[in-house]
Amino acid sequence: METAYIGRLAKIDVNVDLTHKLCASLMLTPFRSTGSPLSLVIGSLYIKHPNLFGGSEKLDVSLDKGLYDSNVLIAYRRPRPEWLAQQSFVIQHSIAPEIGVHGVPMDNFSRSGSGGVNLSRLADGLDLNEPASTKWSSTTSIKFEHIRPLSDDGRSISRDFDGFPVTCSGSSHDNMVVLRQESRYAKANDHSFCHLSLQIGQGIPVLSKWLIFNRFKFIASKGLKLGPAFLLTSLTGGSIVGDMAPYQAFAIGGLGSLRGYGEGAVGSGRSCLVANNELTFPLHKMLEGAIFLDCGTDLGSGIYVPGTFPRQRSDSEDVSGLVEQWPSKKDIGHMFEFIACYVACERANVSKSVLSQILEYLTSQNNFPTSVSSHHITSTRREKQVLALLEVVPEIDWNASYVLGLCEKAQFYQVSGFIHTIRHEYLAALDRYMKDVDEPIHAFSFINKTFSK
């Protein structure tokens, strides 16, 4: 700890803590392999300035580096009367492995290893801390967030190892403006305590491509002293509706959820409900025992989390005795085609994220048969499905540029011509129709319709 004085009034407190984890490489299975010894250095740096501009403005800067993650936080606070909400302008950037959903269960699910997906988060905005009244307190924040998935070597990615999208937009990043409200209630005495936390997050559609969602979470806990023992029970639940990226799902498993399992090893879902019970009792002056019972469920919402089925496993994991997981990739394909048929017949509606997954599946070359004849038949059928979808789904529900790129790569010339036409790019549309040598009638039909107008 070191204090640096600036001028007569201001001072800066600097706290630096660096540790070199020499034994980490022997005790832990690394998420990524780096030859640099600096990768095993962890540490933290804190800088606080209590009077930045001479008006009691406070500046807090913190830097934390772990073995596989890092976090930088800059907070600026202006002085305000105690009866008003305290404002903080915050800029934060973090990088951490996303193992809650994309992690690989290991050691009989007791821990989770990296699945090769890391999240780079950049957030900036405003925090408002309301004055505490009796037992209630609340915090409101509005922030812009830019989330970019990275591979273990730092490259931007849009899909995981299994080929499923890791973002909601389908591109290499997600953008959102989130309005959050958290209210907390706490009450305690010598024999018991209770705590309640209610969190609500709303994605605001500032731009059409940004995420729109509503996320709700609650944590209720109760502690009771039973003679020399202490009983703690808690209930956690939540749900999210609207657009959702895989990393926003509720992960079940880990220290804050179902103990004894790795983070997300039990599952993940759009909704969750987890109950924790723990009884602690003294065994000796310096020793304490504990008995706990945890249970949780995704309330049947796990299949609605994009990119989480089938659950990833390491090649070395022993899966003998485990029931084959459903659905498989083939089952997922059948479901996508079934949904696409109902949407094209205007007998069903789907969200933007589900529509994006369907279009990605129908245009992916990985899902076509290997034989030449079967590949051609499947490609033609899939192109008809994509064209039927786009003709009935509103244009605001799909990104024309992104879908055009998928269709160009899959050589879906009829769909490409359709997209160019609705964008009034008639020469480009004619060029695509002319490339469809199997069905040249569409080129003549396009020319006839264009001249008739």
Short mmCIF file of N, CA, C and O in Angstrom, two decimals, residues 225-327:
data_model
loop_
_atom_site.label_atom_id
_atom_site.label_comp_id
_atom_site.label_asym_id
_atom_site.label_seq_id
_atom_site.Cartn_x
_atom_site.Cartn_y
_atom_site.Cartn_z
N LYS A 225 -30.75 -19.60 13.69
CA LYS A 225 -29.86 -20.23 14.65
C LYS A 225 -30.63 -21.28 15.43
O LYS A 225 -31.66 -21.01 16.04
N LEU A 226 -30.13 -22.53 15.40
CA LEU A 226 -30.77 -23.65 16.10
C LEU A 226 -29.80 -24.17 17.15
O LEU A 226 -29.04 -25.12 16.93
N GLY A 227 -29.82 -23.54 18.33
CA GLY A 227 -28.86 -23.91 19.36
C GLY A 227 -27.46 -23.57 18.90
O GLY A 227 -27.20 -22.46 18.43
N PRO A 228 -26.53 -24.52 18.96
CA PRO A 228 -25.17 -24.24 18.46
C PRO A 228 -25.07 -24.31 16.94
O PRO A 228 -24.08 -23.88 16.36
N ALA A 229 -26.09 -24.85 16.28
CA ALA A 229 -26.07 -25.00 14.83
C ALA A 229 -26.73 -23.81 14.15
O ALA A 229 -27.43 -23.01 14.78
N PHE A 230 -26.51 -23.73 12.84
CA PHE A 230 -27.10 -22.64 12.06
C PHE A 230 -27.64 -23.21 10.77
O PHE A 230 -26.93 -23.92 10.03
N LEU A 231 -28.90 -22.93 10.48
CA LEU A 231 -29.57 -23.42 9.27
C LEU A 231 -29.73 -22.27 8.28
O LEU A 231 -30.27 -21.22 8.62
N LEU A 232 -29.26 -22.48 7.06
CA LEU A 232 -29.36 -21.48 5.99
C LEU A 232 -30.07 -22.11 4.81
O LEU A 232 -29.67 -23.16 4.31
N THR A 233 -31.12 -21.48 4.35
CA THR A 233 -31.85 -21.96 3.19
C THR A 233 -32.08 -20.79 2.23
O THR A 233 -32.28 -19.64 2.67
N SER A 234 -32.03 -21.07 0.95
CA SER A 234 -32.20 -20.01 -0.04
C SER A 234 -32.88 -20.58 -1.27
O SER A 234 -32.78 -21.78 -1.57
N LEU A 235 -33.55 -19.70 -1.99
CA LEU A 235 -34.24 -20.05 -3.22
C LEU A 235 -33.88 -19.01 -4.28
O LEU A 235 -34.04 -17.81 -4.05
N THR A 236 -33.41 -19.49 -5.42
CA THR A 236 -33.01 -18.62 -6.53
C THR A 236 -33.78 -19.02 -7.77
O THR A 236 -33.91 -20.21 -8.07
N GLY A 237 -34.29 -18.04 -8.47
CA GLY A 237 -35.03 -18.32 -9.70
C GLY A 237 -34.92 -17.16 -10.66
O GLY A 237 -34.53 -16.05 -10.30
N GLY A 238 -35.24 -17.42 -11.90
CA GLY A 238 -35.19 -16.36 -12.91
C GLY A 238 -35.72 -16.84 -14.23
O GLY A 238 -35.94 -18.03 -14.46
N SER A 239 -35.90 -15.89 -15.13
CA SER A 239 -36.40 -16.20 -16.47
C SER A 239 -36.04 -15.05 -17.40
O SER A 239 -35.87 -13.90 -16.96
N ILE A 240 -35.90 -15.38 -18.68
CA ILE A 240 -35.61 -14.38 -19.69
C ILE A 240 -36.50 -14.64 -20.90
O ILE A 240 -36.67 -15.77 -21.32
N VAL A 241 -37.09 -13.58 -21.43
CA VAL A 241 -37.94 -13.67 -22.61
C VAL A 241 -37.41 -12.69 -23.65
O VAL A 241 -36.79 -11.68 -23.31
N GLY A 242 -37.66 -12.99 -24.92
CA GLY A 242 -37.17 -12.14 -25.99
C GLY A 242 -35.88 -12.68 -26.57
O GLY A 242 -35.58 -13.88 -26.50
N ASP A 243 -35.08 -11.79 -27.17
CA ASP A 243 -33.80 -12.20 -27.76
C ASP A 243 -32.87 -12.69 -26.66
O ASP A 243 -32.82 -12.11 -25.56
N MET A 244 -32.12 -13.74 -26.96
CA MET A 244 -31.20 -14.27 -25.97
C MET A 244 -30.01 -14.93 -26.65
O MET A 244 -30.19 -15.76 -27.55
N ALA A 245 -28.82 -14.55 -26.24
CA ALA A 245 -27.61 -15.23 -26.67
C ALA A 245 -27.35 -16.39 -25.71
O ALA A 245 -27.82 -16.37 -24.56
N PRO A 246 -26.60 -17.42 -26.12
CA PRO A 246 -26.35 -18.55 -25.22
C PRO A 246 -25.73 -18.14 -23.89
O PRO A 246 -26.06 -18.71 -22.85
N TYR A 247 -24.83 -17.15 -23.91
CA TYR A 247 -24.15 -16.77 -22.67
C TYR A 247 -25.07 -16.08 -21.67
O TYR A 247 -24.70 -15.88 -20.51
N GLN A 248 -26.30 -15.70 -22.08
CA GLN A 248 -27.24 -15.08 -21.16
C GLN A 248 -28.11 -16.10 -20.43
O GLN A 248 -28.89 -15.72 -19.56
N ALA A 249 -27.99 -17.37 -20.76
CA ALA A 249 -28.82 -18.39 -20.14
C ALA A 249 -28.45 -18.57 -18.67
O ALA A 249 -27.34 -18.23 -18.24
N PHE A 250 -29.37 -19.13 -17.89
CA PHE A 250 -29.13 -19.43 -16.49
C PHE A 250 -28.41 -20.78 -16.41
O PHE A 250 -28.96 -21.81 -16.81
N ALA A 251 -27.19 -20.77 -15.91
CA ALA A 251 -26.40 -22.00 -15.78
C ALA A 251 -26.68 -22.65 -14.42
O ALA A 251 -26.70 -21.98 -13.39
N ILE A 252 -26.90 -23.96 -14.43
CA ILE A 252 -27.19 -24.71 -13.21
C ILE A 252 -26.00 -25.61 -12.91
O ILE A 252 -25.63 -26.45 -13.72
N GLY A 253 -25.41 -25.42 -11.75
CA GLY A 253 -24.22 -26.14 -11.35
C GLY A 253 -23.13 -25.17 -10.94
O GLY A 253 -23.01 -24.08 -11.50
N GLY A 254 -22.34 -25.53 -9.93
CA GLY A 254 -21.27 -24.65 -9.46
C GLY A 254 -21.47 -24.24 -8.02
O GLY A 254 -22.48 -24.59 -7.38
N LEU A 255 -20.53 -23.46 -7.49
CA LEU A 255 -20.56 -23.07 -6.08
C LEU A 255 -21.78 -22.24 -5.74
O LEU A 255 -22.34 -22.36 -4.66
N GLY A 256 -22.20 -21.37 -6.62
CA GLY A 256 -23.37 -20.54 -6.33
C GLY A 256 -24.68 -21.18 -6.72
O GLY A 256 -25.73 -20.55 -6.63
N SER A 257 -24.63 -22.43 -7.13
CA SER A 257 -25.84 -23.12 -7.59
C SER A 257 -25.91 -24.51 -6.97
O SER A 257 -26.17 -24.64 -5.77
N LEU A 258 -25.68 -25.56 -7.75
CA LEU A 258 -25.67 -26.93 -7.24
C LEU A 258 -24.23 -27.33 -6.95
O LEU A 258 -23.45 -27.60 -7.87
N ARG A 259 -23.89 -27.35 -5.67
CA ARG A 259 -22.53 -27.70 -5.28
C ARG A 259 -22.24 -29.17 -5.56
O ARG A 259 -23.13 -30.01 -5.51
N GLY A 260 -20.99 -29.46 -5.84
CA GLY A 260 -20.59 -30.81 -6.23
C GLY A 260 -20.52 -30.99 -7.72
O GLY A 260 -20.01 -32.00 -8.20
N TYR A 261 -21.04 -30.04 -8.47
CA TYR A 261 -20.99 -30.07 -9.93
C TYR A 261 -20.22 -28.85 -10.43
O TYR A 261 -20.16 -27.81 -9.75
N GLY A 262 -19.64 -28.98 -11.63
CA GLY A 262 -18.98 -27.85 -12.24
C GLY A 262 -19.98 -26.81 -12.70
O GLY A 262 -21.19 -27.08 -12.80
N GLU A 263 -19.49 -25.63 -12.99
CA GLU A 263 -20.36 -24.55 -13.42
C GLU A 263 -21.08 -24.93 -14.72
O GLU A 263 -20.45 -25.23 -15.73
N GLY A 264 -22.40 -24.94 -14.67
CA GLY A 264 -23.19 -25.28 -15.83
C GLY A 264 -23.20 -26.75 -16.20
O GLY A 264 -23.76 -27.12 -17.24
N ALA A 265 -22.60 -27.62 -15.37
CA ALA A 265 -22.50 -29.04 -15.71
C ALA A 265 -23.86 -29.74 -15.67
O ALA A 265 -24.07 -30.73 -16.38
N VAL A 266 -24.79 -29.25 -14.86
CA VAL A 266 -26.12 -29.87 -14.79
C VAL A 266 -26.97 -29.47 -15.98
O VAL A 266 -27.71 -30.27 -16.54
N GLY A 267 -26.86 -28.23 -16.42
CA GLY A 267 -27.62 -27.76 -17.56
C GLY A 267 -27.75 -26.26 -17.56
O GLY A 267 -27.17 -25.56 -16.72
N SER A 268 -28.50 -25.74 -18.50
CA SER A 268 -28.77 -24.31 -18.60
C SER A 268 -30.12 -24.13 -19.28
O SER A 268 -30.58 -25.01 -20.01
N GLY A 269 -30.75 -22.99 -19.02
CA GLY A 269 -32.07 -22.78 -19.59
C GLY A 269 -32.45 -21.32 -19.61
O GLY A 269 -31.77 -20.46 -19.03
N ARG A 270 -33.55 -21.02 -20.28
CA ARG A 270 -34.12 -19.68 -20.26
C ARG A 270 -34.70 -19.36 -18.89
O ARG A 270 -34.85 -18.19 -18.54
N SER A 271 -35.05 -20.38 -18.14
CA SER A 271 -35.57 -20.21 -16.79
C SER A 271 -34.85 -21.17 -15.87
O SER A 271 -34.28 -22.17 -16.32
N CYS A 272 -34.88 -20.90 -14.58
CA CYS A 272 -34.27 -21.80 -13.63
C CYS A 272 -34.89 -21.60 -12.26
O CYS A 272 -35.50 -20.56 -11.96
N LEU A 273 -34.76 -22.63 -11.44
CA LEU A 273 -35.20 -22.59 -10.05
C LEU A 273 -34.25 -23.48 -9.26
O LEU A 273 -34.14 -24.68 -9.54
N VAL A 274 -33.54 -22.89 -8.30
CA VAL A 274 -32.52 -23.60 -7.52
C VAL A 274 -32.78 -23.38 -6.05
O VAL A 274 -32.98 -22.24 -5.61
N ALA A 275 -32.78 -24.47 -5.27
CA ALA A 275 -32.97 -24.41 -3.82
C ALA A 275 -31.70 -24.93 -3.14
O ALA A 275 -31.18 -25.98 -3.52
N ASN A 276 -31.20 -24.18 -2.16
CA ASN A 276 -30.01 -24.56 -1.39
C ASN A 276 -30.36 -24.62 0.09
O ASN A 276 -31.00 -23.71 0.62
N ASN A 277 -29.92 -25.69 0.75
CA ASN A 277 -30.11 -25.86 2.19
C ASN A 277 -28.80 -26.30 2.81
O ASN A 277 -28.14 -27.21 2.29
N GLU A 278 -28.44 -25.67 3.91
CA GLU A 278 -27.16 -25.96 4.55
C GLU A 278 -27.29 -25.85 6.06
O GLU A 278 -27.84 -24.87 6.57
N LEU A 279 -26.79 -26.86 6.75
CA LEU A 279 -26.78 -26.88 8.21
C LEU A 279 -25.33 -26.97 8.66
O LEU A 279 -24.62 -27.94 8.34
N THR A 280 -24.86 -25.95 9.37
CA THR A 280 -23.50 -25.94 9.90
C THR A 280 -23.53 -26.08 11.41
O THR A 280 -24.44 -25.58 12.08
N PHE A 281 -22.53 -26.79 11.96
CA PHE A 281 -22.49 -27.04 13.40
C PHE A 281 -21.03 -27.14 13.83
O PHE A 281 -20.17 -27.61 13.08
N PRO A 282 -20.72 -26.70 15.04
CA PRO A 282 -19.33 -26.74 15.51
C PRO A 282 -18.92 -28.16 15.92
O PRO A 282 -19.67 -28.90 16.53
N LEU A 283 -17.71 -28.52 15.52
CA LEU A 283 -17.13 -29.80 15.92
C LEU A 283 -16.02 -29.61 16.93
O LEU A 283 -15.79 -30.49 17.77
N HIS A 284 -15.35 -28.48 16.85
CA HIS A 284 -14.25 -28.16 17.74
C HIS A 284 -14.08 -26.66 17.73
O HIS A 284 -14.74 -25.95 16.97
N LYS A 285 -13.22 -26.16 18.56
CA LYS A 285 -13.00 -24.72 18.60
C LYS A 285 -12.54 -24.18 17.25
O LYS A 285 -12.88 -23.06 16.88
N MET A 286 -11.74 -24.98 16.55
CA MET A 286 -11.20 -24.54 15.26
C MET A 286 -11.75 -25.33 14.09
O MET A 286 -11.23 -25.24 12.99
N LEU A 287 -12.82 -26.09 14.33
CA LEU A 287 -13.34 -26.96 13.27
C LEU A 287 -14.86 -26.88 13.24
O LEU A 287 -15.52 -26.87 14.28
N GLU A 288 -15.41 -26.84 12.04
CA GLU A 288 -16.86 -26.74 11.84
C GLU A 288 -17.30 -27.71 10.77
O GLU A 288 -16.60 -27.91 9.76
N GLY A 289 -18.44 -28.38 10.96
CA GLY A 289 -18.98 -29.30 9.99
C GLY A 289 -20.19 -28.72 9.29
O GLY A 289 -20.83 -27.79 9.78
N ALA A 290 -20.52 -29.30 8.14
CA ALA A 290 -21.65 -28.80 7.36
C ALA A 290 -22.30 -29.94 6.60
O ALA A 290 -21.62 -30.86 6.12
N ILE A 291 -23.63 -29.88 6.51
CA ILE A 291 -24.43 -30.79 5.70
C ILE A 291 -25.28 -29.93 4.77
O ILE A 291 -25.96 -29.01 5.24
N PHE A 292 -25.24 -30.23 3.48
CA PHE A 292 -26.02 -29.41 2.56
C PHE A 292 -26.80 -30.29 1.59
O PHE A 292 -26.42 -31.43 1.30
N LEU A 293 -27.90 -29.73 1.12
CA LEU A 293 -28.75 -30.39 0.12
C LEU A 293 -29.17 -29.34 -0.89
O LEU A 293 -29.82 -28.35 -0.54
N ASP A 294 -28.79 -29.55 -2.17
CA ASP A 294 -29.12 -28.62 -3.24
C ASP A 294 -29.94 -29.34 -4.31
O ASP A 294 -29.75 -30.53 -4.57
N CYS A 295 -30.84 -28.61 -4.93
CA CYS A 295 -31.60 -29.16 -6.06
C CYS A 295 -31.94 -28.01 -7.00
O CYS A 295 -32.05 -26.84 -6.58
N GLY A 296 -32.08 -28.33 -8.29
CA GLY A 296 -32.37 -27.29 -9.27
C GLY A 296 -32.98 -27.86 -10.52
O GLY A 296 -32.88 -29.05 -10.81
N THR A 297 -33.63 -27.01 -11.29
CA THR A 297 -34.27 -27.40 -12.54
C THR A 297 -34.28 -26.22 -13.50
O THR A 297 -34.28 -25.06 -13.08
N ASP A 298 -34.25 -26.54 -14.79
CA ASP A 298 -34.37 -25.49 -15.81
C ASP A 298 -35.81 -25.30 -16.26
O ASP A 298 -36.07 -24.56 -17.21
N LEU A 299 -36.75 -25.98 -15.58
CA LEU A 299 -38.19 -25.84 -15.86
C LEU A 299 -38.52 -26.17 -17.31
O LEU A 299 -39.44 -25.60 -17.90
N GLY A 300 -37.76 -27.10 -17.88
CA GLY A 300 -38.02 -27.52 -19.25
C GLY A 300 -37.61 -26.53 -20.32
O GLY A 300 -37.99 -26.68 -21.49
N SER A 301 -36.82 -25.52 -19.96
CA SER A 301 -36.47 -24.46 -20.92
C SER A 301 -35.10 -24.67 -21.54
O SER A 301 -34.65 -23.81 -22.31
N GLY A 302 -34.41 -25.77 -21.22
CA GLY A 302 -33.07 -25.97 -21.73
C GLY A 302 -33.00 -26.09 -23.24
O GLY A 302 -32.03 -25.66 -23.87
N ILE A 303 -34.04 -26.67 -23.86
CA ILE A 303 -34.01 -26.86 -25.31
C ILE A 303 -34.19 -25.56 -26.07
O ILE A 303 -33.99 -25.52 -27.29
N TYR A 304 -34.56 -24.49 -25.36
CA TYR A 304 -34.77 -23.20 -26.01
C TYR A 304 -33.54 -22.29 -25.93
O TYR A 304 -33.61 -21.14 -26.35
N VAL A 305 -32.45 -22.82 -25.40
CA VAL A 305 -31.20 -22.06 -25.36
C VAL A 305 -30.42 -22.40 -26.62
O VAL A 305 -30.05 -23.56 -26.83
N PRO A 306 -30.17 -21.44 -27.51
CA PRO A 306 -29.49 -21.75 -28.77
C PRO A 306 -28.06 -22.23 -28.55
O PRO A 306 -27.32 -21.68 -27.73
N GLY A 307 -27.71 -23.29 -29.26
CA GLY A 307 -26.33 -23.75 -29.26
C GLY A 307 -25.92 -24.60 -28.09
O GLY A 307 -24.73 -24.87 -27.91
N THR A 308 -26.86 -25.08 -27.26
CA THR A 308 -26.47 -25.85 -26.09
C THR A 308 -26.78 -27.33 -26.24
O THR A 308 -26.57 -28.09 -25.31
N PHE A 309 -27.29 -27.76 -27.38
CA PHE A 309 -27.55 -29.18 -27.58
C PHE A 309 -26.91 -29.60 -28.91
O PHE A 309 -27.01 -28.91 -29.90
N PRO A 310 -26.24 -30.79 -28.95
CA PRO A 310 -26.02 -31.64 -27.80
C PRO A 310 -24.97 -31.05 -26.87
O PRO A 310 -24.11 -30.31 -27.32
N ARG A 311 -25.03 -31.39 -25.61
CA ARG A 311 -24.09 -30.85 -24.63
C ARG A 311 -22.68 -31.28 -24.98
O ARG A 311 -22.42 -32.46 -25.26
N GLN A 312 -21.76 -30.34 -24.99
CA GLN A 312 -20.39 -30.67 -25.37
C GLN A 312 -19.74 -31.55 -24.32
O GLN A 312 -19.96 -31.40 -23.12
N ARG A 313 -18.89 -32.48 -24.79
CA ARG A 313 -18.13 -33.34 -23.90
C ARG A 313 -16.71 -33.42 -24.45
O ARG A 313 -16.48 -33.34 -25.65
N SER A 314 -15.77 -33.65 -23.56
CA SER A 314 -14.41 -33.85 -24.00
C SER A 314 -14.27 -35.25 -24.58
O SER A 314 -14.98 -36.17 -24.20
N ASP A 315 -13.33 -35.42 -25.53
CA ASP A 315 -13.15 -36.71 -26.18
C ASP A 315 -12.69 -37.78 -25.20
O ASP A 315 -12.94 -38.97 -25.41
N SER A 316 -12.01 -37.35 -24.14
CA SER A 316 -11.50 -38.32 -23.18
C SER A 316 -12.48 -38.67 -22.09
O SER A 316 -12.20 -39.50 -21.25
N GLU A 317 -13.64 -38.05 -22.09
CA GLU A 317 -14.59 -38.28 -21.01
C GLU A 317 -15.23 -39.66 -21.15
O GLU A 317 -15.63 -40.07 -22.23
N ASP A 318 -15.35 -40.39 -20.07
CA ASP A 318 -15.98 -41.70 -20.06
C ASP A 318 -17.48 -41.51 -19.95
O ASP A 318 -17.98 -41.07 -18.93
N VAL A 319 -18.19 -41.86 -21.01
CA VAL A 319 -19.63 -41.68 -21.02
C VAL A 319 -20.35 -43.02 -20.93
O VAL A 319 -21.53 -43.12 -21.22
N SER A 320 -19.64 -44.07 -20.54
CA SER A 320 -20.27 -45.37 -20.41
C SER A 320 -21.29 -45.33 -19.30
O SER A 320 -21.06 -44.77 -18.23
N GLY A 321 -22.43 -45.93 -19.55
CA GLY A 321 -23.49 -45.97 -18.55
C GLY A 321 -24.41 -44.79 -18.62
O GLY A 321 -25.42 -44.76 -17.94
N LEU A 322 -24.06 -43.75 -19.42
CA LEU A 322 -24.92 -42.58 -19.54
C LEU A 322 -25.89 -42.77 -20.70
O LEU A 322 -25.54 -43.32 -21.75
N VAL A 323 -27.09 -42.31 -20.56
CA VAL A 323 -28.08 -42.43 -21.61
C VAL A 323 -27.73 -41.47 -22.74
O VAL A 323 -27.30 -40.34 -22.51
N GLU A 324 -27.88 -41.92 -23.98
CA GLU A 324 -27.59 -41.06 -25.13
C GLU A 324 -28.47 -39.82 -25.09
O GLU A 324 -29.68 -39.92 -24.91
N GLN A 325 -27.84 -38.68 -25.25
CA GLN A 325 -28.57 -37.44 -25.09
C GLN A 325 -29.46 -37.16 -26.30
O GLN A 325 -29.14 -37.52 -27.43
N TRP A 326 -30.59 -36.58 -26.02
CA TRP A 326 -31.52 -36.13 -27.04
C TRP A 326 -31.79 -34.65 -26.81
O TRP A 326 -31.86 -34.20 -25.67
N PRO A 327 -31.90 -33.84 -27.85
CA PRO A 327 -31.87 -34.24 -29.26
C PRO A 327 -30.47 -34.26 -29.82
O PRO A 327 -29.60 -33.51 -29.38
#
